[in-house]
Coordinates of C-alpha atoms and ligand atoms in Angstrom, one line a residue:
M1 CA -1.4 -11.8 -24.2
N2 CA 1.2 -12.0 -27.6
T3 CA -0.3 -15.2 -28.6
G4 CA -1.7 -13.5 -31.9
K5 CA 1.6 -12.2 -32.6
S6 CA 3.5 -15.4 -31.9
K7 CA 0.9 -17.6 -33.7
F8 CA 2.2 -15.2 -36.8
S9 CA 5.8 -15.4 -36.1
R10 CA 5.3 -19.3 -35.8
I11 CA 4.3 -19.6 -39.1
Y12 CA 7.4 -17.7 -41.2
V13 CA 9.6 -19.9 -39.2
L14 CA 7.8 -23.0 -40.8
I15 CA 7.6 -21.4 -44.3
V16 CA 11.2 -20.3 -43.9
A17 CA 12.3 -23.4 -42.8
A18 CA 10.5 -24.9 -45.4
L19 CA 12.0 -23.2 -48.5
L20 CA 15.5 -23.8 -46.9
I21 CA 14.6 -27.8 -47.1
G22 CA 13.3 -27.1 -50.2
L23 CA 16.6 -25.2 -51.6
M24 CA 18.6 -27.8 -50.6
I25 CA 16.7 -31.0 -51.9
Y26 CA 17.0 -28.4 -55.5
S27 CA 20.7 -28.1 -55.0
A28 CA 21.3 -31.9 -53.5
D29 CA 19.6 -32.2 -57.1
N30 CA 22.1 -29.8 -59.3
F31 CA 25.6 -30.0 -57.6
N32 CA 25.4 -33.5 -56.3
Q33 CA 26.4 -35.2 -59.5
G34 CA 29.9 -34.0 -58.9
K35 CA 30.6 -37.6 -58.4
Y36 CA 30.8 -38.2 -62.3
K37 CA 33.5 -36.2 -63.7
Y38 CA 34.3 -35.4 -67.2
S39 CA 37.4 -36.5 -67.0
T40 CA 35.8 -40.2 -66.0
F41 CA 33.5 -39.6 -69.2
L42 CA 36.5 -39.4 -71.2
K43 CA 38.4 -42.4 -69.7
D44 CA 34.5 -44.2 -71.0
L45 CA 34.5 -43.4 -74.2
K46 CA 37.5 -44.4 -74.7
A47 CA 37.0 -47.2 -73.2
G48 CA 34.0 -48.1 -75.3
K49 CA 31.6 -47.9 -73.1
V50 CA 30.0 -45.2 -73.7
T51 CA 26.6 -46.6 -75.9
E52 CA 24.6 -43.2 -76.1
I53 CA 25.5 -39.7 -75.4
T54 CA 22.5 -36.8 -75.3
I55 CA 23.5 -32.9 -74.8
R56 CA 21.0 -30.8 -73.5
Q57 CA 22.2 -26.8 -74.3
N58 CA 22.1 -23.8 -74.0
K59 CA 22.2 -22.1 -76.8
E60 CA 22.8 -17.7 -76.1
V61 CA 26.0 -19.5 -73.8
P62 CA 27.4 -22.6 -74.7
T63 CA 27.1 -24.7 -71.5
G64 CA 25.0 -27.9 -70.7
K65 CA 24.0 -31.0 -69.3
L66 CA 25.7 -34.6 -70.9
V67 CA 24.2 -37.3 -70.6
V68 CA 25.7 -40.2 -70.7
E69 CA 24.2 -43.7 -70.8
L70 CA 26.8 -46.6 -70.4
G71 CA 25.4 -49.6 -71.8
K72 CA 21.8 -50.4 -71.0
K73 CA 21.0 -49.0 -67.0
K74 CA 23.5 -46.7 -65.9
T75 CA 23.2 -42.9 -66.7
E76 CA 25.3 -40.3 -65.6
T77 CA 25.1 -37.2 -66.4
V78 CA 28.4 -33.8 -66.5
Y79 CA 27.8 -30.9 -66.9
V80 CA 30.1 -29.2 -69.5
S81 CA 30.9 -25.3 -69.4
D82 CA 31.4 -25.5 -72.8
V83 CA 29.4 -27.8 -75.3
N84 CA 31.6 -27.0 -78.1
K85 CA 34.8 -28.7 -76.5
V86 CA 32.6 -31.8 -76.0
L87 CA 31.7 -31.9 -79.7
E88 CA 35.7 -31.8 -80.6
D89 CA 36.6 -34.4 -77.8
I90 CA 33.5 -36.8 -79.2
E91 CA 34.6 -36.0 -83.2
Q92 CA 38.0 -36.9 -81.8
Y93 CA 37.1 -40.1 -80.6
N94 CA 34.8 -40.8 -83.4
E95 CA 38.0 -40.5 -86.1
K96 CA 39.7 -43.5 -84.6
A97 CA 36.6 -45.8 -83.5
E98 CA 35.2 -48.8 -85.1
K99 CA 31.7 -47.4 -84.1
R100 CA 30.9 -43.6 -84.5
I101 CA 28.8 -42.7 -81.5
E102 CA 26.3 -39.6 -82.7
P103 CA 26.0 -37.4 -80.0
A104 CA 22.1 -36.2 -79.9
V105 CA 21.8 -32.6 -79.1
M106 CA 18.4 -30.9 -77.7
D107 CA 18.4 -26.9 -76.9
V108 CA 17.4 -26.5 -73.9
S109 CA 14.5 -24.2 -73.7
R110 CA 14.9 -20.5 -72.3
D111 CA 13.1 -20.9 -69.1
S112 CA 15.8 -23.3 -68.0
V113 CA 17.9 -20.5 -67.2
F114 CA 15.1 -19.3 -64.8
V115 CA 15.6 -22.9 -63.1
T116 CA 19.2 -22.6 -63.0
T117 CA 20.1 -19.4 -62.2
I118 CA 17.2 -17.0 -61.3
L119 CA 15.1 -19.5 -58.6
P120 CA 17.5 -20.4 -56.7
A121 CA 18.7 -17.1 -56.1
L122 CA 14.8 -16.7 -54.6
L123 CA 14.9 -19.0 -52.5
M124 CA 18.1 -18.1 -50.9
I125 CA 16.3 -14.4 -50.7
I126 CA 12.7 -15.0 -49.4
P127 CA 13.6 -16.3 -46.3
I128 CA 16.0 -13.4 -45.0
L129 CA 13.8 -11.1 -46.5
I130 CA 10.6 -13.3 -44.7
I131 CA 13.8 -13.2 -41.4
F132 CA 13.5 -8.7 -41.9
F133 CA 10.3 -8.5 -41.7
V134 CA 9.2 -10.5 -38.8
M135 CA 12.2 -8.2 -37.3
N136 CA 10.6 -5.3 -37.8
A137 CA 7.1 -6.4 -37.2
G138 CA 7.8 -7.4 -33.1
A139 CA 10.7 -5.2 -32.7
G140 CA 8.1 -2.3 -33.3
G141 CA 10.2 0.1 -35.0
G142 CA 13.9 0.4 -33.5
G143 CA 15.2 0.8 -37.1
G144 CA 18.4 -0.7 -37.0
A145 CA 16.8 -4.0 -35.9
K146 CA 19.6 -6.9 -36.0
M147 CA 19.9 -10.5 -36.3
A148 CA 20.7 -10.2 -32.8
N149 CA 17.8 -8.6 -31.5
F150 CA 15.6 -11.7 -32.6
G151 CA 14.6 -12.4 -29.4
K152 CA 13.7 -9.6 -28.5
S153 CA 11.3 -9.3 -31.1
R154 CA 8.0 -10.9 -29.1
A155 CA 7.0 -8.8 -26.4
K156 CA 6.9 -5.2 -25.1
M157 CA 9.1 -4.7 -22.3
V158 CA 9.3 -1.4 -21.2
I159 CA 5.5 -0.4 -19.9
E160 CA 4.5 3.8 -19.3
V161 CA 4.3 3.7 -15.7
K162 CA 4.1 7.3 -15.7
N163 CA 0.3 7.6 -14.4
M164 CA 1.0 4.9 -11.6
D165 CA 1.6 5.4 -8.3
F166 CA 1.1 3.9 -4.5
T167 CA -2.7 5.7 -4.3
K168 CA -4.0 3.0 -7.1
V169 CA -3.4 0.3 -5.3
A170 CA -6.3 0.5 -2.1
G171 CA -5.9 -1.2 0.5
L172 CA -2.8 -3.7 1.1
Q173 CA -1.4 -1.2 3.5
E174 CA 1.5 -3.6 4.8
E175 CA 2.4 -4.0 1.3
K176 CA 2.9 -0.9 0.5
E177 CA 5.0 -0.5 3.1
E178 CA 7.1 -2.8 2.8
L179 CA 7.8 -1.9 -0.7
E180 CA 7.9 2.0 0.3
E181 CA 12.1 0.9 1.3
I182 CA 12.5 -0.2 -2.6
V183 CA 10.7 2.9 -4.5
D184 CA 13.1 5.4 -1.8
F185 CA 16.5 3.5 -2.6
L186 CA 15.5 3.8 -6.9
K187 CA 14.5 7.3 -6.2
N188 CA 17.6 8.2 -4.3
P189 CA 20.4 5.1 -4.7
K190 CA 23.1 7.2 -4.0
K191 CA 21.6 7.9 -0.1
Y192 CA 22.2 4.4 0.7
I193 CA 25.4 3.4 -1.1
Q194 CA 27.1 6.2 0.5
L195 CA 26.2 4.2 3.8
G196 CA 27.2 1.0 2.7
A197 CA 23.9 -0.8 2.8
R198 CA 22.5 -3.8 0.7
I199 CA 20.0 -3.4 -0.6
P200 CA 17.8 -6.2 -1.3
K201 CA 18.2 -7.4 -5.1
G202 CA 14.6 -9.2 -5.6
V203 CA 11.1 -9.4 -4.4
L204 CA 9.0 -12.0 -4.3
L205 CA 5.3 -11.0 -4.5
E206 CA 2.9 -14.1 -3.5
G207 CA -0.5 -14.2 -3.1
P208 CA -3.7 -15.4 -5.4
P209 CA -4.6 -14.4 -8.5
G210 CA -6.3 -10.8 -8.8
T211 CA -5.0 -9.6 -5.6
G212 CA -3.1 -6.6 -7.1
K213 CA 0.7 -7.9 -7.1
T214 CA 0.9 -6.3 -10.6
L215 CA -0.7 -3.6 -10.0
L216 CA 1.7 -3.2 -6.7
A217 CA 4.4 -3.3 -9.1
K218 CA 3.7 -0.8 -11.7
A219 CA 2.8 1.1 -8.5
T220 CA 5.7 1.0 -7.7
A221 CA 8.0 1.8 -10.8
G222 CA 5.4 4.7 -11.2
E223 CA 6.1 5.6 -7.9
A224 CA 9.9 5.4 -7.9
G225 CA 9.6 7.4 -11.4
V226 CA 11.4 4.5 -12.6
P227 CA 10.5 2.5 -16.4
F228 CA 9.2 -1.0 -15.9
F229 CA 10.1 -3.1 -17.5
T230 CA 8.0 -6.3 -17.5
I231 CA 7.7 -10.0 -19.0
S232 CA 5.8 -13.1 -17.8
G233 CA 6.7 -16.3 -17.4
S234 CA 4.4 -17.7 -19.1
D235 CA 5.5 -16.1 -22.4
F236 CA 8.6 -18.0 -22.4
V237 CA 6.7 -21.3 -22.3
E238 CA 5.7 -21.7 -25.8
M239 CA 9.3 -20.4 -27.0
F240 CA 11.6 -22.0 -29.4
V241 CA 15.0 -23.8 -27.8
G242 CA 17.2 -20.6 -27.3
V243 CA 15.0 -17.8 -27.2
G244 CA 13.9 -18.2 -23.5
A245 CA 17.3 -17.5 -22.3
S246 CA 18.5 -14.9 -24.7
R247 CA 15.3 -13.0 -23.9
V248 CA 16.6 -12.8 -20.2
R249 CA 19.9 -12.0 -21.4
D250 CA 18.3 -9.2 -23.6
L251 CA 16.1 -7.6 -20.6
F252 CA 18.9 -7.4 -18.2
M253 CA 21.0 -5.8 -20.7
E254 CA 18.2 -3.5 -21.3
A255 CA 17.2 -2.5 -18.1
K256 CA 21.5 -1.8 -17.0
R257 CA 21.3 0.3 -19.4
N258 CA 18.7 1.8 -18.0
S259 CA 18.8 1.6 -14.0
P260 CA 17.7 2.6 -12.0
C261 CA 14.7 1.0 -12.9
I262 CA 12.4 -2.2 -12.7
I263 CA 12.4 -5.5 -13.5
F264 CA 9.2 -7.7 -13.6
I265 CA 8.6 -11.2 -14.0
D266 CA 4.9 -12.1 -13.6
E267 CA 3.7 -15.7 -12.9
I268 CA 7.7 -16.4 -12.4
D269 CA 6.5 -20.1 -12.2
A270 CA 6.2 -20.6 -15.7
V271 CA 9.4 -20.3 -15.4
A272 CA 10.8 -20.6 -12.0
R273 CA 9.2 -24.6 -11.1
R274 CA 11.5 -26.3 -9.2
R275 CA 14.5 -28.3 -12.1
G276 CA 14.0 -31.4 -13.3
T277 CA 10.7 -32.9 -12.3
G278 CA 9.5 -31.1 -15.9
M279 CA 6.9 -33.6 -17.9
G280 CA 7.5 -34.1 -21.6
G281 CA 9.1 -31.2 -23.5
G282 CA 10.2 -28.5 -22.9
H283 CA 11.1 -28.4 -20.0
D284 CA 14.5 -27.3 -21.1
E285 CA 14.1 -24.7 -22.0
R286 CA 12.2 -23.6 -19.3
E287 CA 15.8 -24.8 -17.4
Q288 CA 17.7 -23.2 -19.7
T289 CA 15.9 -20.0 -19.3
L290 CA 15.8 -20.2 -15.1
N291 CA 19.0 -20.9 -14.7
Q292 CA 19.3 -17.9 -17.8
L293 CA 17.5 -15.7 -15.2
L294 CA 19.4 -17.2 -11.5
V295 CA 23.1 -16.0 -13.1
E296 CA 21.9 -12.5 -14.6
M297 CA 20.4 -11.4 -11.2
D298 CA 23.8 -13.1 -9.6
G299 CA 25.6 -11.3 -12.5
F300 CA 24.8 -7.5 -11.0
G301 CA 26.1 -5.6 -8.9
V302 CA 24.3 -5.3 -4.7
N303 CA 23.7 -1.6 -5.9
E304 CA 23.7 -1.5 -9.5
G305 CA 20.1 -0.1 -9.1
I306 CA 18.2 -2.7 -10.6
I307 CA 15.5 -4.1 -8.7
V308 CA 14.0 -7.8 -9.7
M309 CA 10.2 -8.3 -8.4
A310 CA 8.8 -11.0 -9.8
A311 CA 4.9 -12.7 -8.5
T312 CA 3.0 -15.8 -8.6
N313 CA 0.5 -17.6 -7.1
R314 CA 2.6 -20.4 -6.4
V315 CA 4.7 -19.8 -4.3
D316 CA 5.2 -24.0 -3.2
I317 CA 6.5 -24.9 -7.2
L318 CA 9.6 -23.0 -6.9
D319 CA 12.8 -23.6 -7.7
P320 CA 14.4 -23.3 -3.9
A321 CA 17.6 -21.6 -5.9
I322 CA 15.4 -18.9 -6.8
L323 CA 14.8 -18.0 -2.8
R324 CA 18.7 -18.0 -1.9
P325 CA 19.6 -15.4 -0.6
G326 CA 20.8 -13.0 -3.1
R327 CA 18.3 -13.7 -5.2
F328 CA 14.4 -13.5 -4.4
D329 CA 15.5 -12.8 -1.0
R330 CA 12.6 -10.5 0.1
K331 CA 9.2 -12.5 0.3
V332 CA 5.9 -9.7 0.5
L333 CA 2.2 -11.9 1.2
V334 CA -0.4 -9.8 -0.9
G335 CA -3.7 -11.7 0.1
R336 CA -7.0 -11.5 0.0
P337 CA -8.1 -7.9 1.7
D338 CA -9.8 -7.8 5.0
V339 CA -13.5 -5.7 5.0
K340 CA -11.3 -2.0 5.0
G341 CA -9.5 -3.1 2.0
R342 CA -12.5 -4.1 0.4
L343 CA -14.2 -0.4 0.7
E344 CA -11.0 1.3 -0.7
I345 CA -10.7 -0.6 -3.7
L346 CA -14.8 -0.8 -4.4
E347 CA -13.7 3.4 -3.5
V348 CA -11.0 3.2 -6.5
H349 CA -13.7 1.7 -8.8
A350 CA -16.3 3.2 -8.0
K351 CA -14.4 6.8 -8.7
N352 CA -14.9 6.4 -13.3
K353 CA -18.1 5.0 -12.1
A354 CA -21.9 7.3 -12.2
L355 CA -24.0 5.7 -8.7
G356 CA -27.1 6.2 -7.6
D357 CA -27.2 6.7 -3.8
D358 CA -28.6 3.9 -2.5
V359 CA -25.8 2.1 -3.5
K360 CA -23.4 1.9 -0.3
L361 CA -19.8 0.6 -0.5
E362 CA -19.6 -0.3 3.2
E363 CA -22.3 -2.5 2.9
I364 CA -21.2 -4.4 -0.5
A365 CA -17.4 -4.6 1.7
R366 CA -18.8 -5.8 4.4
I367 CA -20.9 -8.9 2.8
T368 CA -18.3 -9.6 0.2
A369 CA -15.3 -11.7 1.7
G370 CA -12.8 -13.4 0.0
F371 CA -13.4 -11.2 -3.0
T372 CA -9.9 -10.6 -4.5
G373 CA -9.3 -6.8 -5.9
A374 CA -9.8 -7.9 -9.3
D375 CA -13.4 -9.7 -7.8
L376 CA -14.7 -6.5 -6.8
E377 CA -13.5 -4.4 -10.1
N378 CA -15.7 -6.9 -12.6
L379 CA -18.7 -7.1 -9.4
L380 CA -18.5 -3.2 -10.8
N381 CA -18.0 -3.4 -14.0
E382 CA -20.9 -6.2 -14.3
A383 CA -23.4 -3.6 -12.0
S384 CA -22.1 -0.8 -14.8
I385 CA -22.7 -3.2 -17.8
L386 CA -26.3 -4.7 -16.6
A387 CA -27.2 -0.7 -15.2
A388 CA -26.1 0.3 -19.6
R389 CA -28.2 -3.0 -20.8
K390 CA -31.5 -1.2 -18.3
N391 CA -30.4 2.5 -20.3
K392 CA -30.1 3.4 -16.8
Q393 CA -28.0 6.8 -16.2
F394 CA -26.8 5.5 -13.1
L395 CA -26.2 2.0 -11.5
T396 CA -28.1 1.3 -8.2
Q397 CA -28.0 -1.5 -6.3
E398 CA -30.0 -2.9 -8.0
E399 CA -27.2 -4.0 -10.4
I400 CA -25.3 -4.5 -7.4
N401 CA -27.6 -7.3 -6.0
E402 CA -27.5 -8.9 -9.3
A403 CA -23.8 -8.4 -10.7
M404 CA -22.9 -10.5 -7.3
I405 CA -24.9 -13.7 -8.3
K406 CA -23.6 -13.2 -11.8
V407 CA -20.1 -12.5 -9.7
G408 CA -20.3 -14.4 -6.8
V409 CA -22.1 -18.0 -8.2
G410 CA -20.4 -17.0 -11.3
K411 CA -18.3 -19.8 -13.4
E412 CA -15.7 -20.0 -11.5
K413 CA -16.9 -20.4 -8.1
R414 CA -13.6 -18.9 -7.4
S415 CA -15.1 -16.2 -4.6
K416 CA -17.4 -17.3 -2.2
I417 CA -20.2 -15.3 -0.9
I418 CA -19.7 -15.9 3.5
S419 CA -23.2 -15.2 4.9
E420 CA -23.0 -13.5 8.5
K421 CA -23.8 -16.9 10.0
D422 CA -20.7 -19.0 8.8
K423 CA -18.7 -15.7 9.2
R424 CA -19.4 -15.8 13.2
I425 CA -18.8 -19.5 13.4
T426 CA -15.2 -18.8 12.2
A427 CA -15.0 -16.3 14.2
Y428 CA -16.0 -17.6 17.5
H429 CA -13.2 -21.3 16.2
E430 CA -10.1 -19.0 15.7
A431 CA -10.6 -17.3 18.5
G432 CA -10.8 -20.6 20.5
H433 CA -8.0 -21.5 18.9
A434 CA -5.8 -18.1 19.7
I435 CA -7.1 -17.5 22.9
L436 CA -4.9 -21.3 23.5
F437 CA -2.2 -20.1 21.7
H438 CA -2.0 -16.7 23.6
V439 CA -2.6 -18.1 26.9
L440 CA -0.1 -21.6 26.6
P441 CA 3.3 -20.9 27.6
D442 CA 5.0 -22.8 24.7
V443 CA 3.2 -21.9 22.0
G444 CA 2.5 -19.1 19.8
P445 CA 2.6 -15.4 20.0
V446 CA -0.3 -15.0 18.2
H447 CA 0.5 -12.8 14.4
T448 CA -2.3 -12.9 13.2
V449 CA -6.2 -14.3 13.3
S450 CA -8.1 -14.1 9.8
V451 CA -11.8 -14.5 8.6
I452 CA -10.6 -14.8 5.1
P453 CA -11.3 -17.6 3.6
T454 CA -7.9 -18.8 1.9
G455 CA -7.0 -20.4 -1.1
A456 CA -7.0 -23.7 0.9
G457 CA -10.3 -24.4 1.1
A458 CA -10.3 -23.0 4.7
A459 CA -12.3 -20.7 6.4
G460 CA -9.7 -18.6 8.1
Y461 CA -7.0 -18.9 10.1
T462 CA -5.0 -18.7 13.2
M463 CA -1.2 -17.6 12.4
P464 CA 1.2 -18.0 15.2
L465 CA 4.9 -16.0 15.4
P466 CA 7.4 -18.0 13.3
E467 CA 9.4 -20.9 15.2
K468 CA 12.3 -20.3 17.0
D469 CA 14.9 -22.9 15.7
E470 CA 14.8 -25.5 18.7
M471 CA 16.3 -28.4 18.3
F472 CA 13.6 -31.0 20.1
M473 CA 9.9 -30.9 20.7
T474 CA 9.1 -31.0 24.2
K475 CA 5.9 -33.8 25.4
G476 CA 4.7 -30.1 27.3
K477 CA 4.2 -28.4 23.7
M478 CA 3.3 -31.1 21.7
L479 CA 0.5 -31.4 24.6
Q480 CA 0.0 -27.7 23.7
E481 CA -0.5 -27.6 20.8
I482 CA -3.0 -30.4 20.4
M483 CA -5.1 -28.5 23.1
V484 CA -4.8 -25.0 20.8
S485 CA -5.7 -27.3 17.7
L486 CA -9.0 -28.7 19.8
G487 CA -9.8 -25.2 21.1
G488 CA -12.0 -24.8 17.2
R489 CA -14.2 -27.4 18.1
I490 CA -14.5 -26.1 22.0
A491 CA -15.5 -22.5 21.0
E492 CA -18.1 -23.9 18.9
E493 CA -19.3 -25.9 21.8
L494 CA -19.4 -23.3 24.4
I495 CA -21.3 -20.3 21.9
L496 CA -23.7 -22.4 19.1
D497 CA -25.8 -24.7 19.7
D498 CA -24.4 -27.1 17.5
V499 CA -21.0 -27.8 16.6
T500 CA -19.7 -27.8 12.6
T501 CA -17.7 -29.6 10.1
G502 CA -15.4 -27.5 9.9
A503 CA -12.8 -28.5 12.5
S504 CA -12.3 -31.8 10.8
Q505 CA -8.6 -30.9 9.5
D506 CA -7.8 -30.2 13.2
I507 CA -9.6 -33.0 14.9
K508 CA -7.0 -35.1 12.2
Q509 CA -3.9 -32.8 13.3
A510 CA -4.8 -33.8 17.1
T511 CA -5.0 -37.1 16.4
A512 CA -2.4 -37.5 14.7
A513 CA 0.2 -35.8 17.3
A514 CA -1.1 -37.7 19.9
K515 CA 0.0 -41.0 18.0
A516 CA 2.7 -39.6 17.2
M517 CA 3.7 -39.6 21.1
V518 CA 2.5 -42.4 21.8
T519 CA 3.9 -44.8 18.9
K520 CA 7.0 -42.8 18.0
Y521 CA 8.3 -40.5 21.0
G522 CA 7.3 -42.9 24.0
F523 CA 5.5 -40.4 25.8
T524 CA 3.5 -43.0 28.0
E525 CA 4.2 -44.5 30.6
N526 CA 1.9 -47.4 29.7
L527 CA 3.2 -48.4 26.2
G528 CA 7.3 -47.6 27.0
L529 CA 10.3 -46.6 25.4
I530 CA 9.0 -48.6 22.2
N531 CA 9.0 -47.6 18.6
Y532 CA 5.1 -48.8 17.1
N533 CA 5.5 -46.4 14.5
D534 CA 6.4 -48.0 11.1
E535 CA 8.3 -45.1 9.8
S536 CA 6.6 -44.9 6.5
D537 CA 5.0 -41.8 7.1
D538 CA 1.2 -42.0 6.1
V539 CA 1.3 -44.6 9.0
F540 CA -2.2 -43.4 10.9
I541 CA -3.5 -44.2 7.6
G542 CA -2.3 -47.3 5.7
R543 CA -1.3 -49.4 9.0
D544 CA -4.8 -50.7 8.9
L545 CA -4.6 -52.1 5.9
A546 CA -1.2 -53.1 5.2
H547 CA -1.4 -55.7 8.0
S548 CA 2.7 -55.1 8.8
R549 CA 2.2 -53.7 11.9
G550 CA 4.8 -55.4 14.2
Y551 CA 2.5 -55.9 16.6
G552 CA -0.4 -57.5 18.3
E553 CA -4.4 -56.7 18.6
E554 CA -3.9 -55.9 22.4
T555 CA -1.2 -53.8 21.7
A556 CA -3.4 -51.9 19.2
S557 CA -5.8 -50.9 21.1
A558 CA -4.1 -50.6 24.2
I559 CA -2.9 -47.6 21.6
D560 CA -5.4 -46.6 20.1
R561 CA -6.7 -46.3 24.7
E562 CA -3.6 -44.3 25.0
V563 CA -4.6 -41.6 22.2
K564 CA -8.2 -41.4 23.3
S565 CA -6.6 -40.5 27.1
I566 CA -4.0 -37.8 25.9
V567 CA -6.4 -36.1 23.3
D568 CA -9.2 -36.6 25.9
G569 CA -7.0 -34.7 28.5
C570 CA -6.0 -31.6 26.2
Y571 CA -9.7 -31.5 26.1
K572 CA -10.6 -31.2 29.3
Q573 CA -7.8 -28.5 30.2
A574 CA -8.7 -26.4 27.0
K575 CA -11.6 -26.6 27.6
Q576 CA -11.2 -24.4 31.0
I577 CA -9.0 -22.4 29.8
V578 CA -11.1 -21.2 27.3
E579 CA -14.4 -21.0 29.5
E580 CA -11.9 -18.8 31.9
H581 CA -11.7 -16.4 29.1
M582 CA -15.4 -16.6 27.8
E583 CA -15.3 -12.6 27.8
Q584 CA -11.8 -12.6 25.1
L585 CA -13.6 -15.2 23.4
H586 CA -16.5 -12.5 22.6
A587 CA -14.1 -10.0 22.4
C588 CA -12.1 -11.2 19.4
A589 CA -14.8 -12.8 18.1
K590 CA -17.0 -9.3 17.4
L591 CA -13.5 -8.4 16.5
L592 CA -13.0 -10.5 14.0
I593 CA -16.7 -10.3 12.3
E594 CA -16.1 -6.7 12.2
K595 CA -12.5 -6.5 11.2
E596 CA -11.9 -9.9 9.4
K597 CA -8.7 -9.9 10.2
I598 CA -6.7 -8.7 13.5
G599 CA -2.7 -8.4 14.4
Q600 CA -0.5 -9.1 17.4
Q601 CA -1.2 -5.8 19.3
E602 CA -4.9 -5.6 18.6
F603 CA -5.5 -9.3 19.9
E604 CA -3.8 -9.0 23.1
E605 CA -5.1 -6.0 23.8
L606 CA -8.2 -8.2 24.4
F607 CA -6.5 -9.4 27.6
G608 CA -5.1 -6.1 28.8
T609 CA -1.7 -6.0 29.5
P610 CA 0.4 -8.5 27.2
V611 CA 1.4 -11.7 28.8
M612 CA 5.3 -12.2 28.6
P613 CA 6.5 -16.0 28.9
A614 CA 9.0 -16.5 30.4
Ligands
ADP1 P1 -2.3 -10.3 -10.0 O1 -1.3 -9.7 -10.7 O2 -2.5 -10.7 -8.4 O3 -3.5 -10.9 -10.1 P2 -3.6 -8.2 -10.9 O4 -2.8 -7.0 -10.4 O5 -3.2 -8.3 -12.3 O6 -3.6 -9.0 -9.6 O7 -5.2 -7.2 -10.2 C1 -6.6 -7.5 -11.1 C2 -7.1 -5.8 -11.1 O8 -8.1 -6.3 -10.5 C3 -6.4 -5.0 -11.6 O9 -5.9 -4.5 -12.5 C4 -6.7 -4.1 -10.7 O10 -8.1 -3.2 -10.9 C5 -7.9 -5.0 -9.5 N1 -7.6 -5.2 -8.3 C6 -6.4 -6.1 -7.5 N2 -6.2 -5.1 -6.7 C7 -5.9 -4.2 -6.7 C8 -6.0 -3.2 -5.8 N3 -5.6 -3.5 -4.2 N4 -6.3 -2.0 -5.5 C9 -7.6 -1.8 -7.0 N5 -7.4 -2.2 -7.8 C10 -7.2 -3.4 -8.0
MG2 MG1 -0.6 -10.7 -12.3
ZN3 ZN1 -9.5 -24.5 13.1

């Protein structure tokens, strides 16, 4: 956001550097000749070595430059403070000498005063002036800007969030609820401290771009009525060494002075990438910045009233150190909105727009699965622009439709428009997975089922509750997981006249698991307790190419037969289970088409009383 300014300060730095180098060269020229001393000159003179003398003198002040020729090739220079004294010394020599030396005395023009005195002074002063100028320009006033503030000069650190609150953030109900606790703490830290409660220090907002992470952080500060200090990870990237770390230090110092408050580090992945994996230059700088950040986060106490929030869309590349307890130990997932969320977002952004009565926000919400808040905001904005260009007083469904094509099929293809047909297919597919998760005893229970496309390219997902810490994977559980994987395709087969390519990932997963059962875990009688797995992790892709398998054709086909029989068996069993739950399959798919995302409770209600596994 401040790239313009940063370019300028780089130019200043270059100018300062150039001037300093100029000064060094200049002074080297002026002062480095100290090697040849006046006393050496007198000795040389006595010894008869001197062949010629030139004195460049400045008349007003009797100082000057003495140029001494020693033989043909050697010339030395000495600065003398008193030319008259030099002339006396030479005269003294001449009285005794056989061959007189007549020094050539030259008057030096006046502007040499400029060269000898004023120029060096200017060279010293200009850089200082420039540094002051840069500091004042960046610090945004702050009369007493000192050298220590240099690192601060780039971004505005504290942002006005007075008119922000949770009502500005549409949808994201669960996310807001999770942050409610933080808000309450910031509003009333004493209440928590009294009870000895330990409030999290860091909250990491994670989700695809444009889903409202920055918005949510600002709203948290606004809701709590505390100052909002912010810095973006990408700001650090272009900084020169040491500045990033010093900015982090300043930021925390400033925050401590203003607690309770929120520090928000946007795009934290830019600084907090896994250490030691940086490519090329600049990565030392990043590490320093990250280290400083960790030091600062460890440095303040639990209940100092500072909450550090950070946002990222790449949690996978973050340095694990950042996620340790006492740092960003709270994670809030900010996902793409479901239909209801999209409607709320549209309503927020439609507030200040003149909408025609034929615009049905519900309808727009329904057909924009996969759109983020930013996409929806963009959609309405594009439509307004189109309406304005047509000199309309208000925008109609016609402009919305046009904008939809522009945004949805736009350059980046970020947001896909999902057809009703695709949504129905995905709904049945995911419902198939979900039912098996629920019915089979060792897997599940279902946490969320969704037909909202993920960033990673899947059309939907079914997520079980996080696994318990179990030491062993059992044969039974592995078989059940294979069955769950096949559930999506089975549902498609049962409901639709055709099958889709959507199950390819599922099939790959089921095959890999079945293969591991045969070649690695000795789960089949026919092949026994022998490891046929050559331990390279991509054995399933690489084995046949590498010709490195330690067994013959016969065993290979036996393995293939076993794998197929496992998958076939699972398929049969899974299909039977789904067939027994057709009612729930339809109900679940219907609910998914309508709501796009359903939670554990809603899902389990489809089965009547929840089944409690023993
Ligand atoms: P992120 O930080 O996750 O990339 P932002 O918070 O910067 O996304 O959101 C960009 C813009 O999208 C916001 O300024 C806002 O106009 C719009 N937006 C995103 N999510 C929402 C939401 N839940 N409610 C209202 N507007 C939203
Ligand atoms: Mg953002
Ligand atoms: Zn699937």
